[in-house]
Short mmCIF file of N, CA, C and O in Angstrom, two decimals:
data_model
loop_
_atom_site.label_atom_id
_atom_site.label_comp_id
_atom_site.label_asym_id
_atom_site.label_seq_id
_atom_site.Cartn_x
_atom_site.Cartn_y
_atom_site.Cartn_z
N UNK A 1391 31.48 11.94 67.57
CA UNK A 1391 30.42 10.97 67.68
C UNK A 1391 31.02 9.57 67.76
O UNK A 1391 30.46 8.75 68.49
N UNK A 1392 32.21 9.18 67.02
CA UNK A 1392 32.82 7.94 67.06
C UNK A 1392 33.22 7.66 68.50
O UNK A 1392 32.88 6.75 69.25
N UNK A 1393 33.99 8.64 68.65
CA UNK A 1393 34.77 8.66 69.75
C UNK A 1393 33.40 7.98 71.19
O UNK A 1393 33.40 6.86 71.70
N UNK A 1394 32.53 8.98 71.45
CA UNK A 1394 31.54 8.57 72.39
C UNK A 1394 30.84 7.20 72.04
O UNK A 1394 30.38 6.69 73.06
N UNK A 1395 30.66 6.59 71.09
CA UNK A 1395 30.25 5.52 70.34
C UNK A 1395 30.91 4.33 71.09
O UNK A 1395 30.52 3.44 71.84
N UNK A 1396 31.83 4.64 70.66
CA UNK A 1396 33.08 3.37 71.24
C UNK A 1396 33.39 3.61 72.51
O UNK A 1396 34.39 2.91 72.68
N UNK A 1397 33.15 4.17 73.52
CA UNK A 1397 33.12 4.60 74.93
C UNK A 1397 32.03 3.65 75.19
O UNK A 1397 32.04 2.51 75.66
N UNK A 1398 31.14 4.38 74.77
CA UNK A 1398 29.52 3.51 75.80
C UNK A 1398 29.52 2.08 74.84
O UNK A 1398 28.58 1.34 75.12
N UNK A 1399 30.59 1.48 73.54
CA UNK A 1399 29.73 0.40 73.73
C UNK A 1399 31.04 -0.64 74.43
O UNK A 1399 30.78 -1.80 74.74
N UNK A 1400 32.38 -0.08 74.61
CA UNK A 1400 33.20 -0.55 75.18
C UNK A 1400 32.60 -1.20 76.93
O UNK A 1400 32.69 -2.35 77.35
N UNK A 1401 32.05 -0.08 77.56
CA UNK A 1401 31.03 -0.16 78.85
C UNK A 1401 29.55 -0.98 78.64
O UNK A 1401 29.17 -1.89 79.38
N UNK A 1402 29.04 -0.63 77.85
CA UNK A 1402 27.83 -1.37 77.21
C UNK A 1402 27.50 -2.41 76.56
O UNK A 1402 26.38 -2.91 76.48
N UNK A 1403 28.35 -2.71 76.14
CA UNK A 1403 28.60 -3.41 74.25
C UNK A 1403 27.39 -2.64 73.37
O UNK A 1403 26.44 -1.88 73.55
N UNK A 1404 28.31 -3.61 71.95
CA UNK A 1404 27.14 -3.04 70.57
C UNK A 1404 25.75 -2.95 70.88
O UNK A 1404 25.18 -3.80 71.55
N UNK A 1405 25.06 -1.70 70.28
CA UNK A 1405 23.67 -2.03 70.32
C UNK A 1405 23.59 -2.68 69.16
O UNK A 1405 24.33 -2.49 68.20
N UNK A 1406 22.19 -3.92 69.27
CA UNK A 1406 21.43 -4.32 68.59
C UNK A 1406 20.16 -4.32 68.30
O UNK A 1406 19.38 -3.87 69.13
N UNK A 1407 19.78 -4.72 67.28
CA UNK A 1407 18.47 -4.92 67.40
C UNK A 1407 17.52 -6.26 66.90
O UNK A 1407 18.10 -7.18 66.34
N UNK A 1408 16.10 -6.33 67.13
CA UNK A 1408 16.07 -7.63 67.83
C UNK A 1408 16.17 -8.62 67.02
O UNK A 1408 15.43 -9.59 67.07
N UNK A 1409 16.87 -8.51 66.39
CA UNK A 1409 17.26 -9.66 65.26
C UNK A 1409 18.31 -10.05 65.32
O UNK A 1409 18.76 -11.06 64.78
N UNK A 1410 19.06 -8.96 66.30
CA UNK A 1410 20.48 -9.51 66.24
C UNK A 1410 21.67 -8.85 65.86
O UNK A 1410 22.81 -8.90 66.31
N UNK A 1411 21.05 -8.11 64.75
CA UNK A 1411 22.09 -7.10 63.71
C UNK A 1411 22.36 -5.93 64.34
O UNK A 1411 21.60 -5.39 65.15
N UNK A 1412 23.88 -5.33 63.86
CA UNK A 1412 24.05 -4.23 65.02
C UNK A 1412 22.98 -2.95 64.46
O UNK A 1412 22.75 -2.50 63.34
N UNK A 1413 22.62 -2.72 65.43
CA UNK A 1413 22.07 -0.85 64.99
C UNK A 1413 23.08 0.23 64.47
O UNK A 1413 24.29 0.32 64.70
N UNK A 1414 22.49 0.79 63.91
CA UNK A 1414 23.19 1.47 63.06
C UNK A 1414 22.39 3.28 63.27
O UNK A 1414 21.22 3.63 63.44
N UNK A 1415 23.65 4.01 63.16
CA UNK A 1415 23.04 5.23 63.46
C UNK A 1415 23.44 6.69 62.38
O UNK A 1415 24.47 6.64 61.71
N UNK A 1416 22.74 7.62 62.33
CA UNK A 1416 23.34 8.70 61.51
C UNK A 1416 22.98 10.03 62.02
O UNK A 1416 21.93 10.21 62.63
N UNK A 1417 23.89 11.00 61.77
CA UNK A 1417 24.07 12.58 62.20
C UNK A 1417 23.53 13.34 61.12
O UNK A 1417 24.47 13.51 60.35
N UNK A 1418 22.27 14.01 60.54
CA UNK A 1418 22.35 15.12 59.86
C UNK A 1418 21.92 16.08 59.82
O UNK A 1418 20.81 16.27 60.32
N UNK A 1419 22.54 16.97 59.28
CA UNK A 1419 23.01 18.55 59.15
C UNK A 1419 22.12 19.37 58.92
O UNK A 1419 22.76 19.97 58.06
N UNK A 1420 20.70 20.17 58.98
CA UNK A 1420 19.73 20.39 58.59
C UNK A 1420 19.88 21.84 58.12
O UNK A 1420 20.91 22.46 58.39
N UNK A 1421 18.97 22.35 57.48
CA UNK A 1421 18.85 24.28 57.10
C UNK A 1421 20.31 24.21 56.66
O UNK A 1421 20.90 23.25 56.18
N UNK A 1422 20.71 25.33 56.90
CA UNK A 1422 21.88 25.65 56.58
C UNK A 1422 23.14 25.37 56.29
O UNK A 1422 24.05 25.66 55.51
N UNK A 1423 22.75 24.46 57.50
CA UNK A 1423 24.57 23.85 57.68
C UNK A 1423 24.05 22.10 57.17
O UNK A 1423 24.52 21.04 57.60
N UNK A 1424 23.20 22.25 56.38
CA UNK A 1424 22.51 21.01 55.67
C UNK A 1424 23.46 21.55 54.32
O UNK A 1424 24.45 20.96 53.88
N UNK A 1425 22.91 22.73 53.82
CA UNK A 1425 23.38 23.49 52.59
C UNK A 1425 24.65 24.00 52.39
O UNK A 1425 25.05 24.42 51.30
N UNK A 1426 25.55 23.97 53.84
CA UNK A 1426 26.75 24.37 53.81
C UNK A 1426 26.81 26.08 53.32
O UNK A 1426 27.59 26.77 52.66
N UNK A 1427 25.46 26.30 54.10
CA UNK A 1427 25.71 27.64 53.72
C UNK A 1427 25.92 28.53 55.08
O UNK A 1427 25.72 29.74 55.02
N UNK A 1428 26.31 27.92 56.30
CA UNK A 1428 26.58 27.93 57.30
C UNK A 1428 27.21 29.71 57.42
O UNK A 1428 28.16 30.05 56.72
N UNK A 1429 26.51 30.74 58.44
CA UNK A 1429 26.83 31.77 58.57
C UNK A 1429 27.43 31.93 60.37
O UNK A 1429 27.70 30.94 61.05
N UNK A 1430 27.55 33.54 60.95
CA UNK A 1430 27.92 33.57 61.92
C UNK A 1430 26.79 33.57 62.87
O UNK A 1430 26.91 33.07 63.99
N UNK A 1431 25.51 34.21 62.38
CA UNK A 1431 23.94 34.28 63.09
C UNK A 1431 23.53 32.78 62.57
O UNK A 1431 22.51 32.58 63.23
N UNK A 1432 23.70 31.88 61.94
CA UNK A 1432 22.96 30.67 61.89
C UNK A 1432 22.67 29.73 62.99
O UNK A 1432 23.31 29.45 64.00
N UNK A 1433 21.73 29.39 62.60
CA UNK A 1433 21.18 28.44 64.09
C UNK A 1433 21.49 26.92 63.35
O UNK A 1433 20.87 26.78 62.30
N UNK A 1434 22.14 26.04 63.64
CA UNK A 1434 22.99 24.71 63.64
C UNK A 1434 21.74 23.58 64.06
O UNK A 1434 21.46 23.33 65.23
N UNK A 1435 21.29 23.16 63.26
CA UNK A 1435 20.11 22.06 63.54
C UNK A 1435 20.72 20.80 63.02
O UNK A 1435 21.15 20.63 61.88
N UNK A 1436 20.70 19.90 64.04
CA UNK A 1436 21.36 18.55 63.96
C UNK A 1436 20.17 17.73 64.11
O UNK A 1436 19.44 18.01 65.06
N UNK A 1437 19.76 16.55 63.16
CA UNK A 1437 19.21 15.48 63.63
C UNK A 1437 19.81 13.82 63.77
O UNK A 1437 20.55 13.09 63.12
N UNK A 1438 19.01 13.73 65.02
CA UNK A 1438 20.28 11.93 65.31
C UNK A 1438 19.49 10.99 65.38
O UNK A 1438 18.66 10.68 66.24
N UNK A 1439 19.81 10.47 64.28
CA UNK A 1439 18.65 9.11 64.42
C UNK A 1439 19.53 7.83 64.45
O UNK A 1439 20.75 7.75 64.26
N UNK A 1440 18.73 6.93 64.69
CA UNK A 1440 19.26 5.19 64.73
C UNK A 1440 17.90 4.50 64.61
O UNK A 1440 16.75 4.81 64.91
N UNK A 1441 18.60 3.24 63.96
CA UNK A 1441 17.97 2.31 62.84
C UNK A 1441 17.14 1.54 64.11
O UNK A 1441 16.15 1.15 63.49
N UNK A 1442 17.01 1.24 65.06
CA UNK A 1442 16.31 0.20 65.33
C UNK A 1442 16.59 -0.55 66.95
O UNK A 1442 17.66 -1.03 67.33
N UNK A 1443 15.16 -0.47 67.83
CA UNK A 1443 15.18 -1.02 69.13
C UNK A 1443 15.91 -2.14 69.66
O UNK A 1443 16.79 -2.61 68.93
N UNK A 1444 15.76 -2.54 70.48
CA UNK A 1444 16.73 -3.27 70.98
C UNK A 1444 17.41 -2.97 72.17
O UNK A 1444 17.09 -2.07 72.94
N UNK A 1445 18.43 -3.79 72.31
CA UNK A 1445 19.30 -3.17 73.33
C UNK A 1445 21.34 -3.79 73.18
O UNK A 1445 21.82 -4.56 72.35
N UNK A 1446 22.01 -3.08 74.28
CA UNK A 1446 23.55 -3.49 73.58
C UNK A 1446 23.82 -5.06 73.69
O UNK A 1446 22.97 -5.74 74.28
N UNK A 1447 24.79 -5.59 73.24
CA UNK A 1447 25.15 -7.21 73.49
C UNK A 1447 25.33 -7.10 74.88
O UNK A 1447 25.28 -5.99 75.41
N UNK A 1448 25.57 -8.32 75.65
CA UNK A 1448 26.23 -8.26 76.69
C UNK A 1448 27.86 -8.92 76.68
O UNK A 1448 28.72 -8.75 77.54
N UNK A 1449 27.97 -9.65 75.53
CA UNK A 1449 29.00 -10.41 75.58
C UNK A 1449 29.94 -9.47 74.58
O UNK A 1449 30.80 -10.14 74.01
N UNK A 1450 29.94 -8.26 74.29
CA UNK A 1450 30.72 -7.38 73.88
C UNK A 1450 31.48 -6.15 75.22
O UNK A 1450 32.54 -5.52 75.25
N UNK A 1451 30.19 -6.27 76.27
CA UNK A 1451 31.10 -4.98 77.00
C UNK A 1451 32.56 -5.55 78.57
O UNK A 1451 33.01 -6.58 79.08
N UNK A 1452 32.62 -4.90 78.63
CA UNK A 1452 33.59 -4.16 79.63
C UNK A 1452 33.20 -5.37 80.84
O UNK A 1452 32.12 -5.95 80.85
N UNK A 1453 34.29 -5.63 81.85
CA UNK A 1453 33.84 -6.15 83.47
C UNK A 1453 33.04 -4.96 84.25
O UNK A 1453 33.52 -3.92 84.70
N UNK A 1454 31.51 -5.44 84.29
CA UNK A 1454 31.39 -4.44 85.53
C UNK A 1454 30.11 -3.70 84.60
O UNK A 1454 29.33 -2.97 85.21
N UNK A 1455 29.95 -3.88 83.40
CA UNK A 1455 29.11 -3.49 82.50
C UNK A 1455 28.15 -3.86 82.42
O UNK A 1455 27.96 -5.06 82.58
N UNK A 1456 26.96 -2.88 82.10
CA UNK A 1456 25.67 -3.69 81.90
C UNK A 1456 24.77 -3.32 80.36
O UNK A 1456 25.01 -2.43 79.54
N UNK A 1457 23.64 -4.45 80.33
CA UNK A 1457 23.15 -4.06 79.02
C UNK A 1457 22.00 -2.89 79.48
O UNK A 1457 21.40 -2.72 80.55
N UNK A 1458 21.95 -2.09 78.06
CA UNK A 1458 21.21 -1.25 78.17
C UNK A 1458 20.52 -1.20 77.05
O UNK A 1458 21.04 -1.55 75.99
N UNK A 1459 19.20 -0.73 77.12
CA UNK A 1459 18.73 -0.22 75.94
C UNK A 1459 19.02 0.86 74.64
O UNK A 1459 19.51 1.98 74.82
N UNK A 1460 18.65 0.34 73.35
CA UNK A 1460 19.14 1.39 72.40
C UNK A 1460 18.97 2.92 72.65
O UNK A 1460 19.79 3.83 72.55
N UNK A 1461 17.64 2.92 73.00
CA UNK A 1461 17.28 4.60 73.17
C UNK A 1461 18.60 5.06 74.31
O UNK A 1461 19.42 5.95 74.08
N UNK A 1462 18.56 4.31 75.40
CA UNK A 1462 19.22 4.59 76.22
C UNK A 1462 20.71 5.18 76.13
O UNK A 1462 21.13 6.22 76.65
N UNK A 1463 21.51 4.12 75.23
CA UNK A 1463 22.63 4.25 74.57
C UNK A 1463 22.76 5.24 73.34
O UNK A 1463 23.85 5.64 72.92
N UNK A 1464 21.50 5.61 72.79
CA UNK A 1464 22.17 6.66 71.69
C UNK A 1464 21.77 8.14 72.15
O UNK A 1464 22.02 9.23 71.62
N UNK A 1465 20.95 7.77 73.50
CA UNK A 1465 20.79 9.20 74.11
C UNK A 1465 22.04 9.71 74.91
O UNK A 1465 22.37 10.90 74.90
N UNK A 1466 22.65 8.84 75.53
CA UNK A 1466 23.53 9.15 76.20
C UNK A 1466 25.33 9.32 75.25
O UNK A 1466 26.41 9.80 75.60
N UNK A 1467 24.76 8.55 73.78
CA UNK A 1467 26.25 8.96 72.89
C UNK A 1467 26.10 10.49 72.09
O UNK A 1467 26.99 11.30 71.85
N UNK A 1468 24.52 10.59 71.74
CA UNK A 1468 24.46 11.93 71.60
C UNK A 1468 24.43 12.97 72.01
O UNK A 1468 24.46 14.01 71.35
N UNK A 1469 24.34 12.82 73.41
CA UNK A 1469 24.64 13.62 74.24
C UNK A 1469 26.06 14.38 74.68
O UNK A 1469 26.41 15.54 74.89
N UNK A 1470 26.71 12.95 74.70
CA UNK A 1470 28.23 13.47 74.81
C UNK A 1470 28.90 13.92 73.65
O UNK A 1470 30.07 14.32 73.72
#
């Protein structure tokens, strides 16, 4: 998750939100593998959330980069 994080905001910059402050995001582990009781038939339920709309800086990314929206950016980091 880091790894893709710092990809899109290297291309993107930081997301923010509209205050300014960076967004902030978290991964968790649900049922089972919430409980660490993680088997070989278990079904792996992940939820990905982030703190708040907005969109990335512009004066953080890459030449050639554009800003994008938060949803945009944590769909495409959770994805990868």
């Amino acid at each position: 998750m880091r790894v893709s994080y710092e990809d899109l905001a290297e291309k993107h910059g930081e997301p923010t939100g509209f205050a300014g402050l960076p967004a902030s995001y978290a991964v968790l582990g649900l049922g089972k593998l919430g409980g660490a009781a993680l088997g070989y038939a278990s079904d792996i339920e992940l939820l990905f959330i982030y703190s708040d709309a907005g969109e990335t800086a512009p004066e953080a990314m890459a030449p050639g980069g554009r800003s994008i929206g938060n949803a945009e950016f944590f769909e495409k980091c959770f994805r990868n």
